[in-house]
Coordinates of C-alpha atoms in Angstrom, one line a residue:
X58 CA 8.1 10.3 15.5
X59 CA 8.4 11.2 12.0
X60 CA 6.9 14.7 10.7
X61 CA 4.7 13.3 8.1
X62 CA 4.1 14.4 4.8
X63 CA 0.4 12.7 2.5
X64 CA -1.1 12.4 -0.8
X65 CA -4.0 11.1 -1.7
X66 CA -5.1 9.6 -4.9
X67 CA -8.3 8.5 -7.2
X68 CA -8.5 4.3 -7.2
X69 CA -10.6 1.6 -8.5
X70 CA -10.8 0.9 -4.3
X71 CA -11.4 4.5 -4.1
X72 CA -9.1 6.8 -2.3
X73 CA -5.6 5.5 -1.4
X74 CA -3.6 7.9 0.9
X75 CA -0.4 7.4 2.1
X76 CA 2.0 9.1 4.7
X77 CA 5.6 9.5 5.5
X78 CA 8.8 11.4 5.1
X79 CA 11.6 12.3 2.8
X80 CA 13.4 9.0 4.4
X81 CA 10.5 6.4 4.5
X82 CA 6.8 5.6 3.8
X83 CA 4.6 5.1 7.5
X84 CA 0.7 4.3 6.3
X85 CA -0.7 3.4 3.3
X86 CA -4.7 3.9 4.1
X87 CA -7.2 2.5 1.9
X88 CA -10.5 4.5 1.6
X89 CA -9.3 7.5 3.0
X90 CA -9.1 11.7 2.1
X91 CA -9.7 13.6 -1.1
X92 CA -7.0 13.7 -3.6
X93 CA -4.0 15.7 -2.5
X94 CA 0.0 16.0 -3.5
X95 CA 2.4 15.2 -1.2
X96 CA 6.2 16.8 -1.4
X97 CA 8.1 14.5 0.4
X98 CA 10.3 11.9 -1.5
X99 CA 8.9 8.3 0.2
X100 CA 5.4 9.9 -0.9
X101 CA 5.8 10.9 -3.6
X102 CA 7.5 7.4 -5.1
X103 CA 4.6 5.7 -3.1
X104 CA 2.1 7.8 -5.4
X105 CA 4.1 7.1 -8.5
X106 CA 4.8 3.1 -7.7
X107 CA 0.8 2.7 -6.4
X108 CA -0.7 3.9 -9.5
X109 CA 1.5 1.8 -11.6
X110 CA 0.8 -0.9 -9.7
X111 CA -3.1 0.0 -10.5
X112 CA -2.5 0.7 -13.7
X113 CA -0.9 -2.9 -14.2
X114 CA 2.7 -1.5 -15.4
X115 CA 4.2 -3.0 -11.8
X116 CA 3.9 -6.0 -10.3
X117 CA 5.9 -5.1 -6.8
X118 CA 7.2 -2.2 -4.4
X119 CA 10.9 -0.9 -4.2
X120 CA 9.7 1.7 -1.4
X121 CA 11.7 2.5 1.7
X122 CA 9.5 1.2 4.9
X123 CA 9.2 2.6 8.2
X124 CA 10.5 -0.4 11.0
X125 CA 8.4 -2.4 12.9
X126 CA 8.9 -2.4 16.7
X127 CA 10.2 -5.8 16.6
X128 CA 13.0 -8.2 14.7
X129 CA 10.2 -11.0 14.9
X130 CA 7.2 -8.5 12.9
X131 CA 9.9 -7.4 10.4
X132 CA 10.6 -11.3 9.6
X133 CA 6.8 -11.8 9.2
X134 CA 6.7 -8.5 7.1
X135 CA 9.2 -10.2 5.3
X136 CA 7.6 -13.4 4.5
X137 CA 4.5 -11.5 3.6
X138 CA 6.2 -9.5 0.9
X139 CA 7.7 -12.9 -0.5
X140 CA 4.7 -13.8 -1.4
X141 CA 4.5 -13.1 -5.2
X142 CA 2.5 -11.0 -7.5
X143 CA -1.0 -13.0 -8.2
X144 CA -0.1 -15.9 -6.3
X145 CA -1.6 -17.0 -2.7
X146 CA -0.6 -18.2 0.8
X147 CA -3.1 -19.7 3.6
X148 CA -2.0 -18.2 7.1
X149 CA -1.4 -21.6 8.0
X150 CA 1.4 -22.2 5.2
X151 CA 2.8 -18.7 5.4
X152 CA 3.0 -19.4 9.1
X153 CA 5.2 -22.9 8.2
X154 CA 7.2 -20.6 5.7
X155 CA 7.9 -17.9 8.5
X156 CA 8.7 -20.3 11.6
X157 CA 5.6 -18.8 13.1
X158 CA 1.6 -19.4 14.5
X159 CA -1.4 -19.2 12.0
X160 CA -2.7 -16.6 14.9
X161 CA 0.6 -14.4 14.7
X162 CA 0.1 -14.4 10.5
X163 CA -3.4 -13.3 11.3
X164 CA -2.0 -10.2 13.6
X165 CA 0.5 -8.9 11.8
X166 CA -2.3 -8.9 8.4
X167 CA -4.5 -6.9 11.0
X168 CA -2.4 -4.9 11.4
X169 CA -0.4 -3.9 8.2
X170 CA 0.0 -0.1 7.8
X171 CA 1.0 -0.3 4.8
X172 CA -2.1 -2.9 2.6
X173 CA -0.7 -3.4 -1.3
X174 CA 2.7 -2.5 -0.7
X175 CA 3.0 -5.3 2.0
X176 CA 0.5 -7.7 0.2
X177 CA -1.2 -8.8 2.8
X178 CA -4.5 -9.3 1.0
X179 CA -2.6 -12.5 -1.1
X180 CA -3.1 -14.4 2.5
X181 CA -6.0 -16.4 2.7
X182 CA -8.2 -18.4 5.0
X183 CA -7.8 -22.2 4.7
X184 CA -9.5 -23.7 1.9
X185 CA -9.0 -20.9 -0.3
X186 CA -11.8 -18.1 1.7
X187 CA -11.0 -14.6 1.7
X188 CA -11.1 -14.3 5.0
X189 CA -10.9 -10.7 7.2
X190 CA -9.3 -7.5 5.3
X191 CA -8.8 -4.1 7.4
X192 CA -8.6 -1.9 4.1
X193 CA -11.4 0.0 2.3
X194 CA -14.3 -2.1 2.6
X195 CA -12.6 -5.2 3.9
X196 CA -13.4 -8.8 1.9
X197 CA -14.8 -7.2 -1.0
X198 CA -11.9 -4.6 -1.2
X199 CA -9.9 -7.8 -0.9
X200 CA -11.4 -9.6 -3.0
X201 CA -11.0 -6.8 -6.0
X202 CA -7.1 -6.7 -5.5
X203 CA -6.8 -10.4 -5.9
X204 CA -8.9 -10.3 -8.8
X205 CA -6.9 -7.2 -10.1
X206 CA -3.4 -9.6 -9.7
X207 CA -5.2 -12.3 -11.2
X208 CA -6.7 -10.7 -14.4
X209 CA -3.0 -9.4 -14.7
X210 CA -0.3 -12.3 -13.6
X211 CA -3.0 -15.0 -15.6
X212 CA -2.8 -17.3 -12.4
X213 CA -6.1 -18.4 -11.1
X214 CA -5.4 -18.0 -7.7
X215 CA -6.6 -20.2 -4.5

């Protein structure tokens, strides 16, 4: 159990807050809290790394991440985070790339503690749909962060 530290800041999604320690960043919560410092270190470059990212100055996350309870969900953490800035995977092809199930791809974007930093909004539905998002307000929170990578990488994205 990690004593957790938050902050919470302003977003185009609206509020972003994030938790962890001096040692590594547990949740990243999309919709969530009223804007609030945090003091310990994995926060606090969270904060700073998120709202570059926002502000289009950073295209991916150097962040130290708490562990998943298993080797198999680190390696699809993994594969997720591959996934470059403004570019797209189906769950189907992400699940060829990772030695895994379309269904297990599907889980482990359901439930992602930590939306942005581990992209999981660049996996899509076959045939290009948006599919399910658990952040903010789901496809059309979604929807604005691939649009956001887009505008920003210059890829039109599937």
């Amino acid at each position: 159990m990690y004593a957790r530290d938050h902050a919470v800041i302003a977003t185009p999604i609206g509020p972003v807050r994030v938790e962890g320690d001096d040692g590594v960043l547990v949740s990243v919560r999309i919709g969530e809290g009223s804007p609030a410092p945090g003091t310990a270190a994995a926060v606090r470059a969270a904060i700073a790394q998120l709202e570059a990212w926002f502000a289009g100055a950073r295209q991916d996350f150097n962040l130290p991440l708490a562990p998943l309870p298993t080797p198999r969900g680190t390696t699809l953490r993994h594969a997720m985070m591959a996934i470059p800035f403004g570019e797209t995977l189906s769950y189907g092809a992400l699940a060829r790339i990772a030695g895994s199930s379309a269904r297990a791809i599907g889980q482990i974007c359901a439930n992602n503690p930590l939306p942005i930093v581990v992209p999981c909004h660049r996996v899509l539905a076959d045939g290009g749909r948006l599919g399910n998002y658990s952040g903010g307000d789901g496809p059309k929170t979604k929807s604005w962060l691939l649009e956001h990578e887009r505008r920003l990488s210059g890829r039109t994205l599937l």
